[in-house]
Coordinates of C-alpha atoms in Angstrom, one line a residue:
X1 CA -39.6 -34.6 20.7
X2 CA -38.5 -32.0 18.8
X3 CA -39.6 -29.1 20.8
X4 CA -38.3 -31.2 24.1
X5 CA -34.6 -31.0 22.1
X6 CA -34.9 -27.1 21.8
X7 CA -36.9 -26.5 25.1
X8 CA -33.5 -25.1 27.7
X9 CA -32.8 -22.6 24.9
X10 CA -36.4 -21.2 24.6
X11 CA -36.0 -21.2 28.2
X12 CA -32.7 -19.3 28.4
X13 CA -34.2 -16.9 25.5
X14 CA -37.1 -16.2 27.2
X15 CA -35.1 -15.3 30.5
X16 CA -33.1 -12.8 28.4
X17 CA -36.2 -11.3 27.0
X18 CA -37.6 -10.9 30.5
X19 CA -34.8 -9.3 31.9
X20 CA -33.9 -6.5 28.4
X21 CA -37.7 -5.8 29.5
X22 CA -37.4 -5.3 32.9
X23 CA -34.6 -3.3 32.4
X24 CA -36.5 -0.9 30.1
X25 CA -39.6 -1.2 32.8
X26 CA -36.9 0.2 35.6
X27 CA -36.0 2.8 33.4
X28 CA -38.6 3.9 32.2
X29 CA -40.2 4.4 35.8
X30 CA -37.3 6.6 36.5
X31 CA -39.8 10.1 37.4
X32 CA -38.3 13.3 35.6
X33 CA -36.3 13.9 32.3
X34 CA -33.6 15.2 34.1
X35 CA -33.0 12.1 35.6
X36 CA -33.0 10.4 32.7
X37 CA -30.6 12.4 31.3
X38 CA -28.4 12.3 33.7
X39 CA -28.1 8.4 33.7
X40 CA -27.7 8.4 30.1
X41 CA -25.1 10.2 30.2
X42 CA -23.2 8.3 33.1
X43 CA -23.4 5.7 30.8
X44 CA -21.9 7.1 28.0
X45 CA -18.9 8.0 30.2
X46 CA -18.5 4.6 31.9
X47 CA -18.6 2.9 28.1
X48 CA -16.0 5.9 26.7
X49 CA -13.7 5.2 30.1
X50 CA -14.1 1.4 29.1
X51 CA -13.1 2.2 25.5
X52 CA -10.4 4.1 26.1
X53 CA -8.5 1.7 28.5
X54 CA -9.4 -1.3 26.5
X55 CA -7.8 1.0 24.3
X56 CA -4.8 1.8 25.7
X57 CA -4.2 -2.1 27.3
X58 CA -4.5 -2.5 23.7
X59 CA -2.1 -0.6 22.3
X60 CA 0.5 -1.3 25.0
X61 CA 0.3 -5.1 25.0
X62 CA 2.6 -7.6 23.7
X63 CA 0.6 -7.9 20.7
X64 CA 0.6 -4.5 19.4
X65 CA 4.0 -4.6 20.1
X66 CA 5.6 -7.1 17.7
X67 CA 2.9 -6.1 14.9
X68 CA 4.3 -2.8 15.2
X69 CA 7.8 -4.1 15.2
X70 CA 7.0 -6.7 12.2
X71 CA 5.6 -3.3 10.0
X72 CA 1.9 -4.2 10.7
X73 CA 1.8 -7.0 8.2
X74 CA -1.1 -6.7 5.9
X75 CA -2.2 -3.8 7.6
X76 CA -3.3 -5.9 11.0
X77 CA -2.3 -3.8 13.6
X78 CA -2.5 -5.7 17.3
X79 CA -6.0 -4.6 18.2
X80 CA -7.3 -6.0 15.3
X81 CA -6.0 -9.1 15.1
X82 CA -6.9 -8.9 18.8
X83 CA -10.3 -8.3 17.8
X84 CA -10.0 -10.8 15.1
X85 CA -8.6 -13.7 17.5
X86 CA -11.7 -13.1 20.3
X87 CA -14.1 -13.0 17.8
X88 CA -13.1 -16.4 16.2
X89 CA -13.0 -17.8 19.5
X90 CA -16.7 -16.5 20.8
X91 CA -17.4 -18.1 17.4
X92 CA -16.2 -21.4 18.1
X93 CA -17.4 -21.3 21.5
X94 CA -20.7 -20.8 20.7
X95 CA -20.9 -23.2 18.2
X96 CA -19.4 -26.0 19.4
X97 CA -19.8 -25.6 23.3
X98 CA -22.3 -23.7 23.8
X99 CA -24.7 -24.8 21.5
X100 CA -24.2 -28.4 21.9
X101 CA -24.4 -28.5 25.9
X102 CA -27.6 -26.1 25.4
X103 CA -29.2 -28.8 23.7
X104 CA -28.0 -31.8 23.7
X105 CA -26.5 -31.1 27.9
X106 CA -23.4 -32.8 26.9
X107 CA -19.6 -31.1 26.3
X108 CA -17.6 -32.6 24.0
X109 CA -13.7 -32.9 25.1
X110 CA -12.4 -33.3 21.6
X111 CA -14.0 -30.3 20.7
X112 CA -12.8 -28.3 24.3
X113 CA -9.3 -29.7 23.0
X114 CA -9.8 -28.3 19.6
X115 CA -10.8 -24.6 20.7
X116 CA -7.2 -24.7 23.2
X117 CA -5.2 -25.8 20.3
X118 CA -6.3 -22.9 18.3
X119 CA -6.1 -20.7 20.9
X120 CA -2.7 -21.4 21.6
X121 CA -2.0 -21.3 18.2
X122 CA -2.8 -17.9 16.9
X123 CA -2.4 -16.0 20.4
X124 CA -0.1 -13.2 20.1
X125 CA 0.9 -13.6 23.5
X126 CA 2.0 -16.8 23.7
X127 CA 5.5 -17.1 23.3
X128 CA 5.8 -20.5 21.2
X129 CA 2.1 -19.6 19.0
X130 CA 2.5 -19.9 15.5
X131 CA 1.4 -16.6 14.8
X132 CA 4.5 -15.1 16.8
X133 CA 6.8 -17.5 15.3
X134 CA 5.8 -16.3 12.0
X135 CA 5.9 -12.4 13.2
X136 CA 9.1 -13.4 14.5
X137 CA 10.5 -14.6 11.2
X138 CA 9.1 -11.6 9.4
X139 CA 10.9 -9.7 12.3
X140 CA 14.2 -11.0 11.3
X141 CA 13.8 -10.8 7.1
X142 CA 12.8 -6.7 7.5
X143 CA 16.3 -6.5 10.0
X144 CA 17.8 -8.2 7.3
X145 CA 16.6 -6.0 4.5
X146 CA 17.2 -2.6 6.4
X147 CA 21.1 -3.9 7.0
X148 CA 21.4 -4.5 3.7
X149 CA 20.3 -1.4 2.3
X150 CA 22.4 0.6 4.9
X151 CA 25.1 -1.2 3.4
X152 CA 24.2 0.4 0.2
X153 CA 24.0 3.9 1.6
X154 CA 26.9 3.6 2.8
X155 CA 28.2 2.0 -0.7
X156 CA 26.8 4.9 -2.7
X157 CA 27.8 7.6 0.1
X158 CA 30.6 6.8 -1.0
X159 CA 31.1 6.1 -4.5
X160 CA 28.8 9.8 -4.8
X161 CA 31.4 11.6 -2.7
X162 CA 34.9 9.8 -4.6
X163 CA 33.1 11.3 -7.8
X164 CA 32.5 14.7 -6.8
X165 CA 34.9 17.5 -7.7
X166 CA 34.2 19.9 -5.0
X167 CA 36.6 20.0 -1.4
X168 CA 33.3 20.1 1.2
X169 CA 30.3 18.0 1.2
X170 CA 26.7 18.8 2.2
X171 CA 25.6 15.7 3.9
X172 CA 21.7 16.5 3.6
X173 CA 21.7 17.1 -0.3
X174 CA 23.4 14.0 -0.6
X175 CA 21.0 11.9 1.7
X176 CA 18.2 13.1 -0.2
X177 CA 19.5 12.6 -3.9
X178 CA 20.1 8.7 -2.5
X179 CA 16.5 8.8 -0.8
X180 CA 14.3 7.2 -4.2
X181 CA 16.6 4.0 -4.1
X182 CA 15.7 2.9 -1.0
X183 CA 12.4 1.0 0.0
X184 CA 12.9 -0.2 3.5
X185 CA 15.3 2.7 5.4
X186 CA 12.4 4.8 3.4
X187 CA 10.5 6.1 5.9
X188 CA 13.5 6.0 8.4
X189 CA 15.0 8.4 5.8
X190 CA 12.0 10.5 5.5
X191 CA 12.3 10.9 9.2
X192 CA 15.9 11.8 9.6
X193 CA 15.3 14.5 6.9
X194 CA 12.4 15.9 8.4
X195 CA 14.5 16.2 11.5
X196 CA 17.6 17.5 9.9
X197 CA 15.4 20.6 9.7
X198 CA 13.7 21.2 12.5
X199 CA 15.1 23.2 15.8
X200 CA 17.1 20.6 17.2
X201 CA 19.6 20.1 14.0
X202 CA 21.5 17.4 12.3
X203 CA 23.3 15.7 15.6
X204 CA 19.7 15.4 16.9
X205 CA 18.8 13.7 13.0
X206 CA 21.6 11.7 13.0
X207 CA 21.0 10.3 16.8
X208 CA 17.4 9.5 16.3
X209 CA 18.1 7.6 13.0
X210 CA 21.1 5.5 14.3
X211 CA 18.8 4.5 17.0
X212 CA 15.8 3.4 14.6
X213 CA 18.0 1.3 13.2
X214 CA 19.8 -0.1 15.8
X215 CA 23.3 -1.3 14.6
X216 CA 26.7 -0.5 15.6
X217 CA 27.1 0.3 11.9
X218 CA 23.8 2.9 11.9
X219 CA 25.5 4.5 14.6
X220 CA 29.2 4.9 13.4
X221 CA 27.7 6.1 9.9
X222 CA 25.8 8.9 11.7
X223 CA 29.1 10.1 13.4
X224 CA 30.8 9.9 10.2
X225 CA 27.9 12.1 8.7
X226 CA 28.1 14.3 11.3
X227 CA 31.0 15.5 10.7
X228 CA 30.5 16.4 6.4
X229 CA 29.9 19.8 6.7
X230 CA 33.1 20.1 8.9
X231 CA 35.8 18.0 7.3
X232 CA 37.5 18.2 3.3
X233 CA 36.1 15.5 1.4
X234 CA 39.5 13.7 1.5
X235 CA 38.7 12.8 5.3
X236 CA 35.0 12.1 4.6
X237 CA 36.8 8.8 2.2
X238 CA 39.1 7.6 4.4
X239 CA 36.5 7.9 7.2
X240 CA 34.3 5.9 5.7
X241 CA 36.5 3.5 4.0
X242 CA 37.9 3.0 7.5
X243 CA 34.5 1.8 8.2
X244 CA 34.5 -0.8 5.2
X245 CA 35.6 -4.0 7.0
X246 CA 32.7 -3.5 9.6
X247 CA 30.3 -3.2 6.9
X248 CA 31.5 -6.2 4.7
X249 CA 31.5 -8.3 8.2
X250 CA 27.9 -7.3 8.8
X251 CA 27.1 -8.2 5.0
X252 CA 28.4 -11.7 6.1
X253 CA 26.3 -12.3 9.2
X254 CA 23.1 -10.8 7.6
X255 CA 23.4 -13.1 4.2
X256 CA 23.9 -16.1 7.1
X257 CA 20.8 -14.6 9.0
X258 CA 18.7 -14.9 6.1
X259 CA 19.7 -18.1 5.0
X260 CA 18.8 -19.3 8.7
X261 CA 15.6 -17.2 7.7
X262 CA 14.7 -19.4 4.8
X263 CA 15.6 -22.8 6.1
X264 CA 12.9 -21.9 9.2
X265 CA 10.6 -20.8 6.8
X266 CA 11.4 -24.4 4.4
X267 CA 11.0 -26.1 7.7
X268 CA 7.7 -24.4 8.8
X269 CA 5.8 -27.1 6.4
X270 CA 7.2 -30.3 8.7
X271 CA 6.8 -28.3 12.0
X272 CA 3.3 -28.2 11.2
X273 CA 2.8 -31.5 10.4
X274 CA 4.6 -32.8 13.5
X275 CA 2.3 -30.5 15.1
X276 CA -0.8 -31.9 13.6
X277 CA 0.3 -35.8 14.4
X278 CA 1.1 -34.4 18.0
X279 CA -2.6 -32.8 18.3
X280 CA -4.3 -36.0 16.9
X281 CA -2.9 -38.2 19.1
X282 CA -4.0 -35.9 21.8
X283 CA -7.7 -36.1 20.9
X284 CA -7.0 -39.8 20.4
X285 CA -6.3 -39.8 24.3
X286 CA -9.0 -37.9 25.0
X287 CA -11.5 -39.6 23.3
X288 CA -10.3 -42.8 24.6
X289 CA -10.8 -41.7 28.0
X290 CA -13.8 -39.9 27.9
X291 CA -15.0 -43.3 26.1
X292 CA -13.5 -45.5 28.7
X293 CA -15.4 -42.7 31.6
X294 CA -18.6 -43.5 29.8
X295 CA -18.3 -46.9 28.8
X296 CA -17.5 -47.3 33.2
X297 CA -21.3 -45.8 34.0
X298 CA -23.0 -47.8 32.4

């Protein structure tokens, strides 16, 4: 009885064996080195040409996308939680499909209804998963951050320049003296520096970091700070206090976005549950009917 309950997957393991061995047989038969040779390396290039465009679907899917725009949270970039998400489903395949029809010849639709759930749940893709609405959510707090600390570059910018003594201001010393008290516009700073530098100048620095960021404020900072080097530091303050209305208005709007950001977060606990009652009377259904399709045979 008990090797009749394992017998299909000796079966099924044996036909594997046979065929890895037949395999070896056919190449091994192959007549000169050369040949040889030359098939393993076709195959190398077919599994590097695989690679790479598994590679690059990778990188340039919807996943990679918003884990790159999120900040890669704990370091998952979107092929690994790609990688992460396929291998959890083989797992659960295996073990509760594959397995269990394998022996037993039977599929279980509670446990086909559990494998879609989580699926759906922690796909990437999927535009209502919860692992986007999470992503999502982390989306909007880092927007939130980085608007509030270029509010306080713009603050200090200019509080820094009202102290100062001197008639013209050097708008890239000043950036970088402010650089340390910033955590989130960090490396956006880093970069704008680093491009300040280079061949194509401050405009170029200036363009590139108003676009990063993404705000109508971003941008009419940088054409404020493009002009430093040109105008008396009396114009530098009343072009920038000109801009203080706009920035106190955004200050509104993103300490509103983030208490929207907390609520969703607050309510996350009861969406879940609601989610949970929804999904058990689901498999409720589908065990009634796969009860009432049995309970008919016989």
């Amino acid at each position: 009885m008990f090797l009749y309950k394992f017998l299909p997957i000796l079966i099924k393991s044996i036909a594997i064996i046979l065929a890895l061995v037949s395999g070896y047989l056919v190449y091994s038969g192959i007549s000169s080195r050369m040949e040889k040779q030359h098939l393993r390396l076709r195959f190398k290039e077919e599994i590097a040409k695989r690679q790479n465009r598994l590679k690059v679907q990778a990188e340039t899917g919807k996943a990679e996308e918003i884990f790159k725009e999120s900040g890669y949270p704990l370091g998952i970039t979107g092929v690994r939680w790609t990688i992460i998400y396929w291998i959890l489903l083989a797992f659960l395949f295996i073990n509760y499909i594959a397995y269990p029809y394998m022996a037993k010849g039977t599929i279980s639709l509670i446990s086909i209804a559990i494998i879609v759930s989580v699926m759906t749940l922690l796909s990437a893709a999927f535009p209502f998963s919860l692992t986007r609405f999470i992503l999502k959510r982390l989306i909007e707090y880092k927007k939130a951050k980085r608007n509030s600390e270029l509010f306080s570059l713009y603050d200090m910018l200019l509080s820094e320049i009202e102290m100062m003594q001197q008639t013209r201001i050097n708008a890239y010393s000043l950036i970088r003296t402010l650089k340390p008290y910033f955590k989130e516009l960090d490396g956006t700073i880093t970069r704008l520096l680093a491009n300040w530098t280079n061949d194509k100048g401050p405009e170029y620095a200036l363009d590139i970091f108003a676009k990063e960021i993404g705000t109508n404020e971003a941008k009419s900072l940088a054409n404020v700070l493009k002009k430093f080097d040109e105008n008396k530091r009396d114009t530098i303050i009343l072009s920038l206090k000109g801009m203080e209305d706009m920035f106190i208005n955004s200050q509104i709007e993103n300490y509103r976005r983030k208490r929207k950001l907390y609520v969703d977060l607050a309510k996350l606990p009861i969406k879940a549950t609601h989610g949970l009652i929804i999904l058990n009377f689901v498999v409720v259904i589908i065990f009634m009917v796969s009860y009432l399709m049995k309970d008919s045979k016989l």
